[in-house]
mmCIF file of C-alpha atoms in Angstrom:
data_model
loop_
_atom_site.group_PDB
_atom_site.id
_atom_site.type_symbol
_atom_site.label_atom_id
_atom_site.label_comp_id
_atom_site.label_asym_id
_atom_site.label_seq_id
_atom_site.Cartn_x
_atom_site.Cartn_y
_atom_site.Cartn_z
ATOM 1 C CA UNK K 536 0.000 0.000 0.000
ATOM 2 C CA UNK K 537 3.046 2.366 0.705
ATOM 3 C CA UNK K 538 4.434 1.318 -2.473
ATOM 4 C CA UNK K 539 1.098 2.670 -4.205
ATOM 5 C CA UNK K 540 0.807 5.614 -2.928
ATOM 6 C CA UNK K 541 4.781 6.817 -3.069
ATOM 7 C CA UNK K 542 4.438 5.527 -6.808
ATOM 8 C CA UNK K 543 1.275 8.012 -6.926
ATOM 9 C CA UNK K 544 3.174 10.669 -5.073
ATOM 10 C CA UNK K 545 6.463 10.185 -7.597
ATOM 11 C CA UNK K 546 4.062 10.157 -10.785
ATOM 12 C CA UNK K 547 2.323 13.430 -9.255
ATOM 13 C CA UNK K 548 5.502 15.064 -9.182
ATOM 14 C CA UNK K 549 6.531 14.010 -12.646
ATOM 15 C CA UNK K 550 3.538 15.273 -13.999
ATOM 16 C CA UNK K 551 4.143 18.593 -11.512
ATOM 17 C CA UNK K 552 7.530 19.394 -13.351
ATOM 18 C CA UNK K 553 6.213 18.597 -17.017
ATOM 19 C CA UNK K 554 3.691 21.573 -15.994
ATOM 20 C CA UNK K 555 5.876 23.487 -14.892
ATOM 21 C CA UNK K 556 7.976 23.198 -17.593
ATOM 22 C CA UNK K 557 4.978 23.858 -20.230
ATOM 23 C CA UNK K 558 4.497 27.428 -17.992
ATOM 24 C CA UNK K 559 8.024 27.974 -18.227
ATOM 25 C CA UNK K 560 8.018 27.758 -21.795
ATOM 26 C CA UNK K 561 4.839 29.239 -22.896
ATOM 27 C CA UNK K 562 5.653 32.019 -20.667
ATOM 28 C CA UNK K 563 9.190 32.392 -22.266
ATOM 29 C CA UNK K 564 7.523 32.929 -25.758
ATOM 30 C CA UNK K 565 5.785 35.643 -25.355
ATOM 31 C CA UNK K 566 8.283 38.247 -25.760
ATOM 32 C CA UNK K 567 9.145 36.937 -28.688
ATOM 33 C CA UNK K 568 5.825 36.918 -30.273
ATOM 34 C CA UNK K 569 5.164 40.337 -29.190
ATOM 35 C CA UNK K 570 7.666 42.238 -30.337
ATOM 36 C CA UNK K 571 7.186 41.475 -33.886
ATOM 37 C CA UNK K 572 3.319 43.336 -33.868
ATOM 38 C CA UNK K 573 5.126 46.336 -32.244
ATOM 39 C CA UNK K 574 7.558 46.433 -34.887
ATOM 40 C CA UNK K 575 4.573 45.646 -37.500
ATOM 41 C CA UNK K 576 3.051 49.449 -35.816
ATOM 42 C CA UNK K 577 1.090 48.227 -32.630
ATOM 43 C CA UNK K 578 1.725 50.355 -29.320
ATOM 44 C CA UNK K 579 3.089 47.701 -27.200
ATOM 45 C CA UNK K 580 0.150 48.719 -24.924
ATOM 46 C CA UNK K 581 -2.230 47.989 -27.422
ATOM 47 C CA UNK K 582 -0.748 44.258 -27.988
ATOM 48 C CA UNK K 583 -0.858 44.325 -23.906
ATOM 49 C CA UNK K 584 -4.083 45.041 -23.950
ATOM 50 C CA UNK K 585 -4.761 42.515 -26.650
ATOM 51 C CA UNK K 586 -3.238 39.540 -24.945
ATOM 52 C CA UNK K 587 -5.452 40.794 -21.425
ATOM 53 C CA UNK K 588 -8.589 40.997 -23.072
ATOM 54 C CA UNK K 589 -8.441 37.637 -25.161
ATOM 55 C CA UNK K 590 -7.463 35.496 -22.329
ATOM 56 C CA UNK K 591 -9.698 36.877 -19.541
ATOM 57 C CA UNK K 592 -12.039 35.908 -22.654
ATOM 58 C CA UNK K 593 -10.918 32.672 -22.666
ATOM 59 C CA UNK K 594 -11.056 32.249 -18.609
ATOM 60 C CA UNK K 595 -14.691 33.834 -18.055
ATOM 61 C CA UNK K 596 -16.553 31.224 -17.539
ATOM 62 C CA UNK K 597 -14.190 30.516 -14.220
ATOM 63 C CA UNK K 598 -14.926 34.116 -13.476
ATOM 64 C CA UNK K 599 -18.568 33.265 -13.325
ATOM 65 C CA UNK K 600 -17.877 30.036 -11.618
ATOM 66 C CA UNK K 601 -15.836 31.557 -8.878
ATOM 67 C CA UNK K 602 -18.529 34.724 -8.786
ATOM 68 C CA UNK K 603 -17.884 34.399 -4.817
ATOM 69 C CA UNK K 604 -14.514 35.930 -4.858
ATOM 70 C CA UNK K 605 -15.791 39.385 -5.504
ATOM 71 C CA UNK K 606 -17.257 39.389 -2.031
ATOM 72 C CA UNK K 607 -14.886 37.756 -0.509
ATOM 73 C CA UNK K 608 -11.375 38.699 -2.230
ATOM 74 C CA UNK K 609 -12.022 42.231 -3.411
ATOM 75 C CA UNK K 610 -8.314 43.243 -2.171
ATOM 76 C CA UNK K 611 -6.236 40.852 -3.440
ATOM 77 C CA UNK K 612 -8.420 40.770 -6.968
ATOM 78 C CA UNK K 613 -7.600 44.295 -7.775
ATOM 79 C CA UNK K 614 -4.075 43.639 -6.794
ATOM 80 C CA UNK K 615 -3.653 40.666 -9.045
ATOM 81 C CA UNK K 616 -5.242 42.215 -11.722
ATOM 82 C CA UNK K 617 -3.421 46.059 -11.198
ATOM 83 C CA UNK K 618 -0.006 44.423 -10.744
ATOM 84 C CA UNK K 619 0.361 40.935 -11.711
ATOM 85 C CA UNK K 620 -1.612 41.786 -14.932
ATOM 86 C CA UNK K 621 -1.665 44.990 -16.111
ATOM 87 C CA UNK K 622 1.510 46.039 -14.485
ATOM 88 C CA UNK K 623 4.078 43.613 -15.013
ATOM 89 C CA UNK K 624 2.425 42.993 -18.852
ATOM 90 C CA UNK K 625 2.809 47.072 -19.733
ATOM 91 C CA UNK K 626 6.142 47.432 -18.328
ATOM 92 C CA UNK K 627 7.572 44.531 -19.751
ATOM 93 C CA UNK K 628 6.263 44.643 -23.243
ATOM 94 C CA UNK K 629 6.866 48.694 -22.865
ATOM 95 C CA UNK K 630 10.631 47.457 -22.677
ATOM 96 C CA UNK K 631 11.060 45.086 -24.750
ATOM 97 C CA UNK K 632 10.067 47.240 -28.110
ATOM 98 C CA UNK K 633 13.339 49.464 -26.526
ATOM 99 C CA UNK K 634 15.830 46.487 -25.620
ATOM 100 C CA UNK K 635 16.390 42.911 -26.400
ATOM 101 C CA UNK K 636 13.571 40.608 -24.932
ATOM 102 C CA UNK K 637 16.203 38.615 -22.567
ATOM 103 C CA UNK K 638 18.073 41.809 -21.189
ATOM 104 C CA UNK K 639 14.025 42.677 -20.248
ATOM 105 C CA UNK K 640 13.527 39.513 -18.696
ATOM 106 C CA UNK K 641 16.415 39.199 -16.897
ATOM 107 C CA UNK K 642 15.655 42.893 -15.332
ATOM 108 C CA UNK K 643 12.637 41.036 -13.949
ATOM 109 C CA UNK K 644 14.684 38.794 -12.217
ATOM 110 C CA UNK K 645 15.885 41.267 -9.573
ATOM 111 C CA UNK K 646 12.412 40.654 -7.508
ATOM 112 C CA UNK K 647 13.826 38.515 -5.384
ATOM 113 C CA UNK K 648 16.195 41.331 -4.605
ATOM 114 C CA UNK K 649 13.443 43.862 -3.911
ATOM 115 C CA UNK K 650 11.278 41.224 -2.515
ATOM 116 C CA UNK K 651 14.716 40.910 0.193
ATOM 117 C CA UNK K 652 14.934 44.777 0.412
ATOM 118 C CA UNK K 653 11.152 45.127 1.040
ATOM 119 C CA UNK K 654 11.379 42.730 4.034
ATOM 120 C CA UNK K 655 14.547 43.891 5.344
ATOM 121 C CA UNK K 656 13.820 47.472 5.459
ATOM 122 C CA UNK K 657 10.398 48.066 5.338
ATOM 123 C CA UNK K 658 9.091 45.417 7.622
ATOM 124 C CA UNK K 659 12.486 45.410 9.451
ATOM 125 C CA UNK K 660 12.838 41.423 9.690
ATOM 126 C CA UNK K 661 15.904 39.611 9.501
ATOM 127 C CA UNK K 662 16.941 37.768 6.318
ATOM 128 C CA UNK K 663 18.445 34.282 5.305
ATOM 129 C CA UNK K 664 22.425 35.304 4.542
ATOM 130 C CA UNK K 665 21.835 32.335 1.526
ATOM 131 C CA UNK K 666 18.928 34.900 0.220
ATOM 132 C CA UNK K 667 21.073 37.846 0.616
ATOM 133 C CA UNK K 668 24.071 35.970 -0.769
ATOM 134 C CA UNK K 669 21.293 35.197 -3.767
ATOM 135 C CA UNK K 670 20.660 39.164 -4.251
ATOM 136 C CA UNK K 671 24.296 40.204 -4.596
ATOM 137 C CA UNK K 672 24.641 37.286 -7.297
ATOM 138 C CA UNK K 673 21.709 38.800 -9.209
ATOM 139 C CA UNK K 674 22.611 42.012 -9.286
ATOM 140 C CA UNK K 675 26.207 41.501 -10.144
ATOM 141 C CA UNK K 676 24.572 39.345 -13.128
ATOM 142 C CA UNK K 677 22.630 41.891 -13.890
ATOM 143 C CA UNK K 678 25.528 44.791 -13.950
ATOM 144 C CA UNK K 679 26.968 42.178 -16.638
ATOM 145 C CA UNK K 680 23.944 41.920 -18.605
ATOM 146 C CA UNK K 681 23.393 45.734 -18.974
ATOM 147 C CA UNK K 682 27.491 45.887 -19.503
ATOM 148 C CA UNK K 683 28.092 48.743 -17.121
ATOM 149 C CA UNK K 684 31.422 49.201 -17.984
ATOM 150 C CA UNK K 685 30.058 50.587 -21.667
ATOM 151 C CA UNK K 686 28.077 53.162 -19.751
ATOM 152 C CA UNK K 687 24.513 51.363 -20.034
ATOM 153 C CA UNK K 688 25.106 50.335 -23.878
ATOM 154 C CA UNK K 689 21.079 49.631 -23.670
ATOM 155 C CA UNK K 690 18.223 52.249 -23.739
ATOM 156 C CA UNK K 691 17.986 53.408 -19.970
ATOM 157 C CA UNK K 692 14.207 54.166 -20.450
ATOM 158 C CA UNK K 693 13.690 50.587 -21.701
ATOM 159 C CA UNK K 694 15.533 49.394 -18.443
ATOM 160 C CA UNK K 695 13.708 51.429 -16.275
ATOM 161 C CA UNK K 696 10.535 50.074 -17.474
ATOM 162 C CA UNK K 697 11.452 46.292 -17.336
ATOM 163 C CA UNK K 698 12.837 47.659 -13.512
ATOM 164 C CA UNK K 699 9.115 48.748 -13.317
ATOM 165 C CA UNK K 700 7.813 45.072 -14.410
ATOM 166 C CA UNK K 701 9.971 43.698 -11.661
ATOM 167 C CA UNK K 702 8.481 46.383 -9.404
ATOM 168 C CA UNK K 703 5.099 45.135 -9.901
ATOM 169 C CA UNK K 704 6.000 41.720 -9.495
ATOM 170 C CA UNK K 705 7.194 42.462 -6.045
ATOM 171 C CA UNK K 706 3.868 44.326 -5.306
ATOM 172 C CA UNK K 707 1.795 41.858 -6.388
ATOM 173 C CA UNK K 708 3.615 39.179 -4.085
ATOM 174 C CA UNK K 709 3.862 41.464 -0.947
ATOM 175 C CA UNK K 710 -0.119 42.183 -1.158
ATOM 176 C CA UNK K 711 -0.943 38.259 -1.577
ATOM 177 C CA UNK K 712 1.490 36.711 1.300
ATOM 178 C CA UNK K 713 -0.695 38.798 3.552
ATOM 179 C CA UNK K 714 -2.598 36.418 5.023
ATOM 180 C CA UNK K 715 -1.640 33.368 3.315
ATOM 181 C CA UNK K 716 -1.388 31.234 6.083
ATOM 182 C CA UNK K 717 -4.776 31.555 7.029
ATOM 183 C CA UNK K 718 -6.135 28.110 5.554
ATOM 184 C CA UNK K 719 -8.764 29.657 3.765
ATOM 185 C CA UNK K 720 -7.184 30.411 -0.091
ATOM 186 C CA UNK K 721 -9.553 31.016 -2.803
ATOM 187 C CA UNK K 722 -8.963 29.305 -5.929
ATOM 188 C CA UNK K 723 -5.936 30.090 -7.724
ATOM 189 C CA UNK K 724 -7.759 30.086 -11.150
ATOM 190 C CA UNK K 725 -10.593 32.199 -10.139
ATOM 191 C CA UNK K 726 -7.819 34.956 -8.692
ATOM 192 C CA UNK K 727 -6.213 34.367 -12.452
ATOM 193 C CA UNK K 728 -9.970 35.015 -13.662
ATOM 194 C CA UNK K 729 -10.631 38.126 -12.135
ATOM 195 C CA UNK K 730 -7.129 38.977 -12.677
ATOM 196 C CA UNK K 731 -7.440 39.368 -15.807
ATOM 197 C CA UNK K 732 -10.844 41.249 -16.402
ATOM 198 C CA UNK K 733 -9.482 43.681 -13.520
ATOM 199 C CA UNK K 734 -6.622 44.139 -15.903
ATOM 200 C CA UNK K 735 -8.932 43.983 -19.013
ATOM 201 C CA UNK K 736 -10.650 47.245 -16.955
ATOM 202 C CA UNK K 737 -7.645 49.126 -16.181
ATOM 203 C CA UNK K 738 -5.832 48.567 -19.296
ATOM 204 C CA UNK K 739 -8.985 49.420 -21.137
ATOM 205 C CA UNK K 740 -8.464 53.078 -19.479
ATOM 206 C CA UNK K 741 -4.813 53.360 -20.335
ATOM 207 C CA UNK K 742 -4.563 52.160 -23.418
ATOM 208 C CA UNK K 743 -7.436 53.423 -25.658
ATOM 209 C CA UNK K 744 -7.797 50.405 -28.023
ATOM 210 C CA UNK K 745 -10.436 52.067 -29.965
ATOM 211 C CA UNK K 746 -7.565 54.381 -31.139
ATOM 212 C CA UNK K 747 -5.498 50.773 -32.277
ATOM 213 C CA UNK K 748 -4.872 50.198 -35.911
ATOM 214 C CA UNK K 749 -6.880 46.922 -36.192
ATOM 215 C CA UNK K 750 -5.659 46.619 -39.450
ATOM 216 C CA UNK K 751 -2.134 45.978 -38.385
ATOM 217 C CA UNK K 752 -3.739 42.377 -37.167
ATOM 218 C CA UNK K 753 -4.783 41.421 -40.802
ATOM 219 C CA UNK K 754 -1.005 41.403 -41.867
ATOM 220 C CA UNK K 755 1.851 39.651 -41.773
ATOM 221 C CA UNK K 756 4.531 40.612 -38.832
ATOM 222 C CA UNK K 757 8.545 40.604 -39.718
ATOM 223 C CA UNK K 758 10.066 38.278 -37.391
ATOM 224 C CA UNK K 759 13.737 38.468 -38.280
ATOM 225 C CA UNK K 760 13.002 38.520 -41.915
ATOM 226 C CA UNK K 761 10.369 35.838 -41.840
ATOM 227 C CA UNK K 762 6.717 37.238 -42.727
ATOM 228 C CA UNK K 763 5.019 35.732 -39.762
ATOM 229 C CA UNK K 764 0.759 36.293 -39.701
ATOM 230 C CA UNK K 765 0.029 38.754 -37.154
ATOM 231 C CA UNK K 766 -3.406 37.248 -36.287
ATOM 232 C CA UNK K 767 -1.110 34.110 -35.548
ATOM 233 C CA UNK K 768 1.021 35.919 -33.260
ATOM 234 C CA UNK K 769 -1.900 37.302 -31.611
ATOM 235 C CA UNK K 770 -3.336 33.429 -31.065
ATOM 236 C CA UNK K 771 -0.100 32.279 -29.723
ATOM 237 C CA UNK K 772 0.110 35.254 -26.951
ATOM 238 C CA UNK K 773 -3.556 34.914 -25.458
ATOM 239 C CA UNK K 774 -4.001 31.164 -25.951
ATOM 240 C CA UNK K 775 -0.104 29.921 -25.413
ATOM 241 C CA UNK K 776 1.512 32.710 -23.582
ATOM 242 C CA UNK K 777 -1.122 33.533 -21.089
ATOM 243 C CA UNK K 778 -4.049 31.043 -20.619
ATOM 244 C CA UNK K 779 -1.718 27.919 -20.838
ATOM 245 C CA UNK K 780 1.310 29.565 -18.935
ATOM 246 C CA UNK K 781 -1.020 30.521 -15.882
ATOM 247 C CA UNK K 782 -3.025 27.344 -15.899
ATOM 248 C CA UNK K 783 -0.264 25.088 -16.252
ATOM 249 C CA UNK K 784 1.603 26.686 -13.586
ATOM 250 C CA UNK K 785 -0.821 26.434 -10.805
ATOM 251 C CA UNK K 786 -1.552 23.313 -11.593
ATOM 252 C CA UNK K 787 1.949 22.874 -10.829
ATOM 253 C CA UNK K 788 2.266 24.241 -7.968
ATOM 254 C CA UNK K 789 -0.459 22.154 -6.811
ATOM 255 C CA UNK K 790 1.675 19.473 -7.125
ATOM 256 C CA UNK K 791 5.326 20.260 -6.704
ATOM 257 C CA UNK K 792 6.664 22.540 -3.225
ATOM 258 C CA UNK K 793 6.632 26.356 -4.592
ATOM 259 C CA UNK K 794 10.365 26.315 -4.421
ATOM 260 C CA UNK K 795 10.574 23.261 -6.417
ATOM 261 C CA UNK K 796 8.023 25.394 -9.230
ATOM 262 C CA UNK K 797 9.677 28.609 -9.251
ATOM 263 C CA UNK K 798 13.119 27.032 -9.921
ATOM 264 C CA UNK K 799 11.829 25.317 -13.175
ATOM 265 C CA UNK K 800 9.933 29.019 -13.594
ATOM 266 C CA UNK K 801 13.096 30.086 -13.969
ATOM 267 C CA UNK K 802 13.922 28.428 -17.402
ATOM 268 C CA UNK K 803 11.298 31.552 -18.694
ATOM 269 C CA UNK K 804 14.561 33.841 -18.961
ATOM 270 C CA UNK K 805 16.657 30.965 -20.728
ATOM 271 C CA UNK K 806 14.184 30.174 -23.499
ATOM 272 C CA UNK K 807 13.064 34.569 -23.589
ATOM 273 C CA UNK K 808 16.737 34.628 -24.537
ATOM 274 C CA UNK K 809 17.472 31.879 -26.805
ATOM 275 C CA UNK K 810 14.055 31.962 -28.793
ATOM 276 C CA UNK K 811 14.740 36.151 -29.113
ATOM 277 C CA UNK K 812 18.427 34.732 -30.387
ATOM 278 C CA UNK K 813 17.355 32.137 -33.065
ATOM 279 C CA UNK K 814 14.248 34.284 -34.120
ATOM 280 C CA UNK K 815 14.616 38.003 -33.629
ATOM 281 C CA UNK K 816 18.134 37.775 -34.145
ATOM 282 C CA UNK K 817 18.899 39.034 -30.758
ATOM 283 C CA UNK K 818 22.582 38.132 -30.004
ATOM 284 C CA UNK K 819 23.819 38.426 -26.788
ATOM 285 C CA UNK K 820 27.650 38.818 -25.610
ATOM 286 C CA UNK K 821 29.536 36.156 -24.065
ATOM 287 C CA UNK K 822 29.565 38.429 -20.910
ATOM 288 C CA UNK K 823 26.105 39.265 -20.755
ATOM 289 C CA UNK K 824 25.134 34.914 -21.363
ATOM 290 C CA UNK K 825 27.183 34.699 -18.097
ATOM 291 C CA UNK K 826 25.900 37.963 -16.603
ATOM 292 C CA UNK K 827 22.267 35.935 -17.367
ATOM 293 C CA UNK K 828 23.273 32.555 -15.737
ATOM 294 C CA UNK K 829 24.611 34.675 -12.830
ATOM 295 C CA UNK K 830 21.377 36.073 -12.107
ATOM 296 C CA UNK K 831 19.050 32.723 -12.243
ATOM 297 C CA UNK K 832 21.582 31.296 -10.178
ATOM 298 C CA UNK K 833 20.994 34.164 -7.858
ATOM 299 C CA UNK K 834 17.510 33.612 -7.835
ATOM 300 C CA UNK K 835 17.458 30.243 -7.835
ATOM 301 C CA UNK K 836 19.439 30.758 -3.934
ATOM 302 C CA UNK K 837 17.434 33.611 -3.082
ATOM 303 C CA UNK K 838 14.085 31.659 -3.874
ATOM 304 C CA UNK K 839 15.203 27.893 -2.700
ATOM 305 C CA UNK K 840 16.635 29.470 0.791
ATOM 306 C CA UNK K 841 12.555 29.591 1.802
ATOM 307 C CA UNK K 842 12.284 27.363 5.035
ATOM 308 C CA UNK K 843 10.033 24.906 5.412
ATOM 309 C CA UNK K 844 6.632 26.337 6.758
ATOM 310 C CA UNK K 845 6.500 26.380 10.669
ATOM 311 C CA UNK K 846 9.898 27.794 10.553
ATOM 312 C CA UNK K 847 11.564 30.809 12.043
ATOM 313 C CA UNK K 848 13.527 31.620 9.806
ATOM 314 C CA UNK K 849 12.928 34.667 7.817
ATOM 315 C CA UNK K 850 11.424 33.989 4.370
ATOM 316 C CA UNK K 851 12.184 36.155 1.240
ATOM 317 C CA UNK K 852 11.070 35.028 -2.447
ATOM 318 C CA UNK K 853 10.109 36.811 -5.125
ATOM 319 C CA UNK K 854 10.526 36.406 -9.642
ATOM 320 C CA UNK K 855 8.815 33.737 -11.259
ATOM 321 C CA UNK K 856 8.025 31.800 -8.001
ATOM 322 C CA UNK K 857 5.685 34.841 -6.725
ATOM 323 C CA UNK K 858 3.873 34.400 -9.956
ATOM 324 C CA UNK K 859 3.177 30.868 -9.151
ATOM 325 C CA UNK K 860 3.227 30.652 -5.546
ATOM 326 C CA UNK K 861 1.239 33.466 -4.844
ATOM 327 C CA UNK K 862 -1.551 32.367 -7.179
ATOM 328 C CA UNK K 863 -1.566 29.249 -5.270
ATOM 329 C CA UNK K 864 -1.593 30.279 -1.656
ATOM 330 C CA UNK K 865 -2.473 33.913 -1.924
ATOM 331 C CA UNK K 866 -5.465 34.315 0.589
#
């Protein structure tokens, strides 16, 4: 009977990472697909708004199912949907139609670091020295990555606004680990639901898509020299990038330890950068690849120091795990 159920428990987890892997890499395509239609003439909040609006399409009838949460969860709703949504998706695609798509996702990756600062000095605890050890790695990375030396080589508003994306992510996790040990978490889907009309909402404000040239989706896109359909672009964001990444990424969580998740989350930047590479002929230096690997490895120790729960230790985690931990046991 033991034997069962560990063979259960060891298939569970296999199936765990393969999600987690699929979220990894639908996530990691999205850049990629993007930047092409903002080439092609589409504000890149326009293409945000796009990718928002078709998947909280997709995901309303668990909007309707989990009706509930919008007299329950009011809080953390808007939050999801202001920062994990519209946030993180404006900066980010803001950035990436002014720098390479893996120099913006790599930015992202220093939420662990401000995940550590906000702890440290705004709620004055103590932190793990493995998590701060974790932070110093990622930002040194990062100072690669950018190539200080050449005086920011990259477009410092296009850094500032991945920064922003990274910023958003940090919000979003602070507001849902308030709470989360209560015992009572909503479902992660429904949160993704509203989420996502929330952002639908607020994006609808900011971005004005009745001012978007429509037309622009009829075409074909230039993706390094390959006429690419822009309407299939479009389908891979919103179906691919968004409904499959978040769905197969809780689902992940709900079977693998959030450390376990967010360290396979972190393949996102690998395959951002090497799909941008082999398709938008994005090359990166041999001191910026290591500058990269620097910074998931910093993230990797800042995220995996997280003690088990009951412990005193301090806890600070942030970057791809927040977006699937979060979603899991935000409350």
């Amino acid at each position: 009977m033991h034997t069962s159920e560990s063979s259960r428990a060891s298939e569970g987890k296999g199936v765990g990472l393969g999600l987690a892997l699929v979220s990894a890499l639908a996530f990691g395509g999205s850049g990629v697909a993007a930047k092409p239609l903002i080439e092609a003439g589409l504000d890149p909040l326009h293409v945000v708004w796009l990718r928002v609006a078709g998947a909280a399409l997709v995901m309303l009838p668990l909007a309707v199912r989990h009706r509930a949460l919008l007299r329950s969860r009011p809080a953390l709703l808007a939050g999801f949907g202001l920062l994990g949504v519209a946030g993180v998706q404006a900066f980010y695609f803001a950035s990436i139609s002014r720098i390479p798509v893996g120099v913006a996702l790599l930015v992202e990756y220093l939420a662990p670091a401000l995940v550590l600062g906000w702890v440290r000095f705004v709620q004055r605890r103590p932190v793990t020295r493995a998590a701060a050890f974790g932070v110093v790695l990622a930002v040194g990375g990062l100072a690669c990555v950018v190539e200080v030396w050449s005086g920011l080589s990259f477009d410092a508003l296009g850094l500032l606004l991945a920064l922003g994306a990274a910023c958003c992510q940090v919000g979003y996790f602070v507001l849902s680990d308030q709470g989360s040990d209560s015992g009572e978490a909503p479902d992660p889907l429904g949160v993704i639901a509203y989420g996502l009309l929330v952002g639908t909402a607020v994006l609808t404000v900011v971005a004005r898509p009745w001012t978007m040239d429509f037309s622009v989706l009829a075409q074909r896109a230039d993706m390094n020299g390959t006429p690419v359909a822009a309407g299939l672009l479009l389908g891979w964001i919103v179906l691919i990038a968004t409904v499959l990444a978040y769905v197969t990424g809780v689902v992940s969580v709900r079977r693998l330890s959030p450390a376990i998740a967010g360290v396979v989350a972190c393949l996102e930047a690998v395959v951002a950068t090497v799909l941008a590479w082999v398709l938008l002929g994005e090359h990166l230096s041999a001191p910026q690849i290591v500058g990269g690997a620097v910074v998931l490895l910093g993230a990797f120790i800042a995220q995996s120091s997280t003690p088990a729960k009951g412990s005193v230790e301090p806890v600070a985690t942030g970057g791809a795990e927040s977006r699937l931990s979060t979603r899991e046991n935000a409350a």
